[in-house]
Amino acid sequence: MDSAKRKLALPHRILMEAEKPARYTGGELNSVMKEADLVKIRFCFCFPDVYEIGMSHLGMQILYGLMNSYEDVWCERVFSPWTDMDAIMRRENIPLFALESQDPVKDFDFLGFTLQYEMCYVNILQVLELSGMALYAKDRGEDDPIVIGGGPCTYNAEPIADFFDIFYIGEGEVSYRKLFDLYEEHKERGYKKADFLHEAAKLEGIYVPALYDIVYNEDKTIKSIEPKYDDIPRVVKKNVVKDLDASFYPTAPVVPFIQATQDRAVLEVMRGCIRGCRFCQAGQIYKPVRARNVDTLIRYAEELMENTGYEELSLSSLSTSDHPGLKELLERLINMCNEKKINISLPSLRIDAFSLDVMNKVQDVKKNSLTFAPEAGSQRMRNVINKGLTVENILNGAELAFKGGWNKVKLYFMIGLPGEEDEDVAAIAELSNEVAALYYDTVPKSERQGRVTITASSSFFVPKPFTAFQWAAMNTPEEFLRKAAHCKSKVREQLNQKSIVYHYHDASTTIIEGVLARGDRKLSAVIEEVYRKGGIFDAWTETFSYERWMKAFKDCGMDYGFYIYRERPEEEMFPWDIIDSGVTKKYLYREWMNSKAGTVTLNCRDKCAGCGAGTFMCGICLQPRGGAA
Amino acid sequence: MSVSVRFKFSRKGPVRYIGHLDMLRYFQKAVMRSGLPARYSEGFHPHQIMSFAYPLGVSMETEGDYMDLDLTEEIPEEEMLKRLNAVMNEGVSVSRATILKENAENAMALVAAADYRLSISEGADEAAAAVERIMSCKEILIDGGETKRGKKPKAPKDIRAGILDMRAEDGGYVFMRLLSGSAMNVRPADVFDKLNEAAGGKMYCDCICRLEIYAKKDDSLIPLSEADKRDA
Ligand code: SF4
Ligand code: SF4
């Protein structure tokens, strides 16, 4: 096809009304065109946020590339139209369309949402409505696309369960082929949506929410989750890629014309994390940790550069420092990238002599800041959350860095952690001060390049499903703000307060995120109400409205405090108990108790904590080391 | 060594909706993929020495825009075109590569005039008469342009002398040759607004395509690809 003549869904006049028309025109490098008549399945992949955010997401690139590698499937993309285009499309009655073919989303076989954060839930409704589809799965017809959700939020997608036909639990590389085969089989022998969904529910990792009844206790907690049929599983086990080196990697990702949030090639070096920080959901749901082989990674890096032309390569994983072959990988990458004039960016490296040496080679020390994520100010709290970073680690790292010429340090903390006292909050200020003081002790006056800048940021803690803190109560906005103010005033009391900048996040967004994170199916009415009252792009401060949410809770007769302000008892059944992430509830509860006792648990490499993910029989769980598997 | 090359390129179709900076980033990546031996600036984050003759506005097509690039070694012109075109994507291509003489002037400073073809999707019947009306005017005033806040609005500008040529063409097109550059810079959209005014607001232009960019040599206009060419 002569792609320069590819038709556009939006006429010139309308494109010129948009702030960034290229968000809607497609045709980017490595985007895939196929003949619609020659494929059996058309899959529309949606990231329910603005184009630049969605295009920065590796998961989307993986599934896009994987699905398009199937000859019988054409995967296309769609994003949430930004507020300007949203208004235009409603005004002009233009149905939402996919970027590649520019065909209406409603004509596809599947509409797949990646659910990366709770604050995009209202945008799912926006996309459904702009596509001309009913919001609730039960109201959609045989001809409507199957609406499927994947990504981290599916570990408790109950608040949006009524809007979806299917949730795909776990890593996308595993079961999509089986799902497509099943769909094609049903299409050939006379397709009925209900029959297809029933069969799909038997596949590994496929959760069809409508096929489960939720039975509640009088106190609003869940009594049981009952499958409607005997032949579908009582719990849905997540999909895990057992051999990362053998699985698909998108070495020819779509390269946006307009500048995406991540304007670089991404090399995923490892999946999962060995460290069981107790607040961290990613650390649990991506278990067990699986590292890619260095040779594989070098090959991917070469292909990525050749296929994209990016001038920057970013290593990605939850904790890159834990990659067993990191030294060799970096040596080889640095050689390769120097030759090709490509920058390397290394987020999530722990600061030590080795990483500083590497960063010295790949970054401009003067311009870059050093990042530490102690997450809590006091050692007591760091034990509570199982963050194995000590003051010595931080100060040693900072000292080396100061000697190496760095003079900007960023420190990330959380406020509102379980068991937190005011003195733990004050410790944030004290630690910041210590780091600043260290600079003046380490660097002689004559060598100082101006003042050291310590930027301390705190976010407010949200307990998430599948973490040790899933039982914990959240702070109220008043408590959050009082603690943040306390921290701020403590910063002002420090000797080096002029070198410390303190920021804290928005407390109201945190509350909504908290409700949605551990909510149940009753919340769908509230989400719909917020959307009906104009709520879209909640992840953006300029469009988020706390009042709109508060009013919706009230109008729907919902007590949102039920979801966030109570500490849950051990035996309580959770909405997300329908999902088996591998990590057992028993292990998580043990960790909750360890947290209360301030006991530290070792990481997977030092000693297996018996979390349950060993049943996947892959990654670190199979490697010999101390402790019981 | 360093050798400067001037590439003539076109962009057509949906890709016209990207902005000037995105076009720059697009070409940087294309050069990377092509394996052309680009010369890089010094410093911690070296970048390609690349510049454009004339920013391409969002939605404008082109058949004759120019991008200058420094290379570290000389490559035959045909070879350069082949390598770049092999890695282009929908709607963008390079049609000429010219090796420039040493100390060639920067393309942007050379720009003196440009040709445009406007697609008139509505009211094309009015075009011929409107062109005649405008061309017979002695003076064509347009707004002086945006002013900084708090300052007096700029005085209207007379652009008549900047319209070197204009004619309606078959198939619903209007051709224009307009002065560009520091002395007088006439934008095709402004001229179209005047045409449309003359046609009673019945016309709609859904695409402006730049056909060629010229430099001034002695008293005549020559395409930028001919300016500062290295002697064969
Ligand atoms: S190091 Fe801790 S916070 Fe980071 S990904 Fe691993 S478990 Fe989560
Ligand atoms: S089973 Fe052991 S080694 Fe495997 S992920 Fe769990 S704690 Fe880590």
GROMACS .gro file of N, CA and C in nm, chain A residues 248-334:
model
  261
  248PHE      N    1   0.954  -1.325   2.308
  248PHE     CA    2   0.958  -1.216   2.211
  248PHE      C    3   1.012  -1.087   2.273
  249TYR      N    4   1.098  -1.016   2.201
  249TYR     CA    5   1.135  -0.881   2.245
  249TYR      C    6   1.120  -0.782   2.129
  250PRO      N    7   1.059  -0.668   2.154
  250PRO     CA    8   1.034  -0.574   2.044
  250PRO      C    9   1.159  -0.494   2.008
  251THR      N   10   1.241  -0.549   1.921
  251THR     CA   11   1.361  -0.476   1.882
  251THR      C   12   1.334  -0.380   1.767
  252ALA      N   13   1.210  -0.377   1.720
  252ALA     CA   14   1.172  -0.274   1.623
  252ALA      C   15   1.046  -0.204   1.675
  253PRO      N   16   1.059  -0.134   1.788
  253PRO     CA   17   0.942  -0.069   1.846
  253PRO      C   18   0.896   0.048   1.759
  254VAL      N   19   0.770   0.085   1.776
  254VAL     CA   20   0.719   0.202   1.706
  254VAL      C   21   0.790   0.326   1.760
  255VAL      N   22   0.840   0.410   1.669
  255VAL     CA   23   0.912   0.531   1.710
  255VAL      C   24   0.824   0.652   1.680
  256PRO      N   25   0.774   0.718   1.783
  256PRO     CA   26   0.683   0.830   1.759
  256PRO      C   27   0.751   0.946   1.688
  257PHE      N   28   0.674   1.019   1.611
  257PHE     CA   29   0.724   1.143   1.552
  257PHE      C   30   0.731   1.251   1.659
  258ILE      N   31   0.622   1.263   1.734
  258ILE     CA   32   0.623   1.365   1.837
  258ILE      C   33   0.696   1.312   1.958
  259GLN      N   34   0.754   1.402   2.033
  259GLN     CA   35   0.840   1.360   2.142
  259GLN      C   36   0.759   1.294   2.253
  260ALA      N   37   0.786   1.165   2.274
  260ALA     CA   38   0.717   1.093   2.381
  260ALA      C   39   0.789   1.122   2.511
  261THR      N   40   0.724   1.086   2.622
  261THR     CA   41   0.783   1.109   2.753
  261THR      C   42   0.917   1.038   2.763
  262GLN      N   43   0.923   0.918   2.707
  262GLN     CA   44   1.049   0.844   2.700
  262GLN      C   45   1.095   0.848   2.556
  263ASP      N   46   1.190   0.935   2.524
  263ASP     CA   47   1.235   0.947   2.386
  263ASP      C   48   1.363   0.866   2.370
  264ARG      N   49   1.356   0.737   2.391
  264ARG     CA   50   1.475   0.654   2.387
  264ARG      C   51   1.438   0.508   2.368
  265ALA      N   52   1.538   0.431   2.327
  265ALA     CA   53   1.516   0.287   2.314
  265ALA      C   54   1.527   0.224   2.452
  266VAL      N   55   1.445   0.123   2.475
  266VAL     CA   56   1.442   0.062   2.607
  266VAL      C   57   1.484  -0.084   2.600
  267LEU      N   58   1.578  -0.118   2.686
  267LEU     CA   59   1.628  -0.254   2.693
  267LEU      C   60   1.589  -0.311   2.829
  268GLU      N   61   1.495  -0.403   2.829
  268GLU     CA   62   1.451  -0.463   2.955
  268GLU      C   63   1.550  -0.573   2.992
  269VAL      N   64   1.632  -0.547   3.093
  269VAL     CA   65   1.740  -0.640   3.124
  269VAL      C   66   1.694  -0.755   3.214
  270MET      N   67   1.586  -0.730   3.286
  270MET     CA   68   1.546  -0.826   3.387
  270MET      C   69   1.399  -0.804   3.416
  271ARG      N   70   1.330  -0.909   3.457
  271ARG     CA   71   1.192  -0.889   3.501
  271ARG      C   72   1.182  -0.938   3.645
  272GLY      N   73   1.106  -0.866   3.725
  272GLY     CA   74   1.092  -0.902   3.865
  272GLY      C   75   1.200  -0.838   3.949
  273CYS      N   76   1.194  -0.864   4.079
  273CYS     CA   77   1.289  -0.801   4.171
  273CYS      C   78   1.313  -0.898   4.285
  274ILE      N   79   1.439  -0.903   4.331
  274ILE     CA   80   1.470  -0.998   4.439
  274ILE      C   81   1.435  -0.940   4.576
  275ARG      N   82   1.412  -0.808   4.581
  275ARG     CA   83   1.396  -0.743   4.710
  275ARG      C   84   1.248  -0.733   4.747
  276GLY      N   85   1.213  -0.783   4.860
  276GLY     CA   86   1.071  -0.779   4.896
  276GLY      C   87   1.037  -0.659   4.981
  277CYS      N   88   1.048  -0.540   4.924
  277CYS     CA   89   1.005  -0.423   5.001
  277CYS      C   90   0.854  -0.438   5.026
  278ARG      N   91   0.813  -0.413   5.148
  278ARG     CA   92   0.677  -0.455   5.186
  278ARG      C   93   0.567  -0.367   5.130
  279PHE      N   94   0.603  -0.250   5.082
  279PHE     CA   95   0.501  -0.160   5.025
  279PHE      C   96   0.485  -0.183   4.875
  280CYS      N   97   0.576  -0.262   4.816
  280CYS     CA   98   0.590  -0.259   4.672
  280CYS      C   99   0.515  -0.372   4.604
  281GLN      N  100   0.420  -0.335   4.519
  281GLN     CA  101   0.340  -0.435   4.450
  281GLN      C  102   0.418  -0.498   4.335
  282ALA      N  103   0.491  -0.414   4.262
  282ALA     CA  104   0.567  -0.465   4.147
  282ALA      C  105   0.661  -0.577   4.191
  283GLY      N  106   0.725  -0.556   4.306
  283GLY     CA  107   0.819  -0.655   4.356
  283GLY      C  108   0.755  -0.792   4.376
  284GLN      N  109   0.626  -0.794   4.409
  284GLN     CA  110   0.558  -0.921   4.432
  284GLN      C  111   0.496  -0.978   4.304
  285ILE      N  112   0.428  -0.894   4.228
  285ILE     CA  113   0.350  -0.953   4.117
  285ILE      C  114   0.437  -0.995   3.999
  286TYR      N  115   0.560  -0.944   3.991
  286TYR     CA  116   0.646  -0.988   3.882
  286TYR      C  117   0.743  -1.097   3.924
  287LYS      N  118   0.723  -1.154   4.041
  287LYS     CA  119   0.809  -1.262   4.086
  287LYS      C  120   0.789  -1.385   3.999
  288PRO      N  121   0.884  -1.474   3.986
  288PRO     CA  122   1.021  -1.462   4.036
  288PRO      C  123   1.109  -1.379   3.943
  289VAL      N  124   1.219  -1.330   3.997
  289VAL     CA  125   1.308  -1.248   3.916
  289VAL      C  126   1.374  -1.337   3.810
  290ARG      N  127   1.374  -1.285   3.686
  290ARG     CA  128   1.436  -1.356   3.574
  290ARG      C  129   1.522  -1.255   3.499
  291ALA      N  130   1.650  -1.288   3.485
  291ALA     CA  131   1.742  -1.196   3.418
  291ALA      C  132   1.765  -1.243   3.276
  292ARG      N  133   1.780  -1.147   3.184
  292ARG     CA  134   1.817  -1.185   3.047
  292ARG      C  135   1.967  -1.203   3.040
  293ASN      N  136   2.005  -1.293   2.954
  293ASN     CA  137   2.144  -1.325   2.926
  293ASN      C  138   2.215  -1.206   2.860
  294VAL      N  139   2.340  -1.183   2.895
  294VAL     CA  140   2.412  -1.067   2.842
  294VAL      C  141   2.422  -1.071   2.689
  295ASP      N  142   2.452  -1.188   2.635
  295ASP     CA  143   2.461  -1.196   2.488
  295ASP      C  144   2.330  -1.159   2.421
  296THR      N  145   2.221  -1.208   2.478
  296THR     CA  146   2.089  -1.175   2.423
  296THR      C  147   2.070  -1.023   2.427
  297LEU      N  148   2.106  -0.963   2.539
  297LEU     CA  149   2.084  -0.820   2.556
  297LEU      C  150   2.166  -0.738   2.458
  298ILE      N  151   2.290  -0.781   2.436
  298ILE     CA  152   2.374  -0.708   2.342
  298ILE      C  153   2.313  -0.717   2.202
  299ARG      N  154   2.265  -0.835   2.168
  299ARG     CA  155   2.203  -0.850   2.036
  299ARG      C  156   2.080  -0.759   2.023
  300TYR      N  157   1.997  -0.757   2.127
  300TYR     CA  158   1.879  -0.670   2.124
  300TYR      C  159   1.920  -0.524   2.110
  301ALA      N  160   2.024  -0.485   2.184
  301ALA     CA  161   2.067  -0.345   2.180
  301ALA      C  162   2.108  -0.308   2.038
  302GLU      N  163   2.183  -0.397   1.974
  302GLU     CA  164   2.226  -0.368   1.836
  302GLU      C  165   2.106  -0.355   1.744
  303GLU      N  166   2.013  -0.448   1.757
  303GLU     CA  167   1.895  -0.444   1.671
  303GLU      C  168   1.812  -0.319   1.697
  304LEU      N  169   1.799  -0.285   1.825
  304LEU     CA  170   1.721  -0.166   1.860
  304LEU      C  171   1.777  -0.042   1.792
  305MET      N  172   1.910  -0.028   1.800
  305MET     CA  173   1.974   0.090   1.744
  305MET      C  174   1.954   0.095   1.593
  306GLU      N  175   1.972  -0.022   1.531
  306GLU     CA  176   1.958  -0.029   1.388
  306GLU      C  177   1.815   0.002   1.343
  307ASN      N  178   1.719  -0.044   1.420
  307ASN     CA  179   1.580  -0.031   1.378
  307ASN      C  180   1.513   0.099   1.419
  308THR      N  181   1.572   0.172   1.512
  308THR     CA  182   1.503   0.293   1.559
  308THR      C  183   1.580   0.421   1.531
  309GLY      N  184   1.712   0.418   1.541
  309GLY     CA  185   1.790   0.540   1.526
  309GLY      C  186   1.788   0.627   1.651
  310TYR      N  187   1.739   0.573   1.763
  310TYR     CA  188   1.741   0.652   1.886
  310TYR      C  189   1.884   0.688   1.924
  311GLU      N  190   1.900   0.803   1.987
  311GLU     CA  191   2.033   0.845   2.032
  311GLU      C  192   2.056   0.811   2.177
  312GLU      N  193   1.959   0.742   2.237
  312GLU     CA  194   1.975   0.706   2.376
  312GLU      C  195   1.916   0.569   2.402
  313LEU      N  196   1.988   0.493   2.484
  313LEU     CA  197   1.943   0.359   2.521
  313LEU      C  198   1.928   0.357   2.672
  314SER      N  199   1.812   0.311   2.715
  314SER     CA  200   1.788   0.310   2.858
  314SER      C  201   1.773   0.167   2.906
  315LEU      N  202   1.844   0.132   3.013
  315LEU     CA  203   1.830  -0.001   3.069
  315LEU      C  204   1.712   0.000   3.165
  316SER      N  205   1.626  -0.098   3.148
  316SER     CA  206   1.506  -0.095   3.231
  316SER      C  207   1.491  -0.225   3.309
  317SER      N  208   1.448  -0.210   3.431
  317SER     CA  209   1.409  -0.322   3.518
  317SER      C  210   1.373  -0.259   3.651
  318LEU      N  211   1.324  -0.339   3.742
  318LEU     CA  212   1.287  -0.281   3.871
  318LEU      C  213   1.411  -0.247   3.952
  319SER      N  214   1.519  -0.320   3.929
  319SER     CA  215   1.638  -0.300   4.011
  319SER      C  216   1.760  -0.350   3.934
  320THR      N  217   1.806  -0.267   3.841
  320THR     CA  218   1.908  -0.308   3.746
  320THR      C  219   2.038  -0.353   3.814
  321SER      N  220   2.068  -0.295   3.928
  321SER     CA  221   2.192  -0.333   3.998
  321SER      C  222   2.195  -0.480   4.034
  322ASP      N  223   2.079  -0.542   4.044
  322ASP     CA  224   2.074  -0.683   4.082
  322ASP      C  225   2.093  -0.778   3.965
  323HIS      N  226   2.113  -0.725   3.845
  323HIS     CA  227   2.136  -0.814   3.731
  323HIS      C  228   2.270  -0.885   3.750
  324PRO      N  229   2.271  -1.017   3.743
  324PRO     CA  230   2.394  -1.090   3.773
  324PRO      C  231   2.509  -1.062   3.675
  325GLY      N  232   2.478  -1.021   3.553
  325GLY     CA  233   2.586  -0.997   3.456
  325GLY      C  234   2.606  -0.850   3.426
  326LEU      N  235   2.567  -0.764   3.521
  326LEU     CA  236   2.564  -0.620   3.492
  326LEU      C  237   2.700  -0.564   3.448
  327LYS      N  238   2.806  -0.608   3.516
  327LYS     CA  239   2.940  -0.555   3.486
  327LYS      C  240   2.976  -0.579   3.340
  328GLU      N  241   2.961  -0.703   3.299
  328GLU     CA  242   2.996  -0.739   3.161
  328GLU      C  243   2.904  -0.666   3.064
  329LEU      N  244   2.776  -0.664   3.097
  329LEU     CA  245   2.679  -0.600   3.008
  329LEU      C  246   2.717  -0.454   2.986
  330LEU      N  247   2.748  -0.383   3.096
  330LEU     CA  248   2.776  -0.240   3.083
  330LEU      C  249   2.906  -0.216   3.007
  331GLU      N  250   3.007  -0.299   3.035
  331GLU     CA  251   3.133  -0.282   2.961
  331GLU      C  252   3.108  -0.291   2.811
  332ARG      N  253   3.036  -0.395   2.774
  332ARG     CA  254   3.014  -0.416   2.630
  332ARG      C  255   2.923  -0.308   2.572
  333LEU      N  256   2.821  -0.267   2.648
  333LEU     CA  257   2.731  -0.163   2.597
  333LEU      C  258   2.802  -0.030   2.581
  334ILE      N  259   2.885   0.003   2.679
  334ILE     CA  260   2.954   0.132   2.674
  334ILE      C  261   3.045   0.138   2.552
   0.00000   0.00000   0.00000
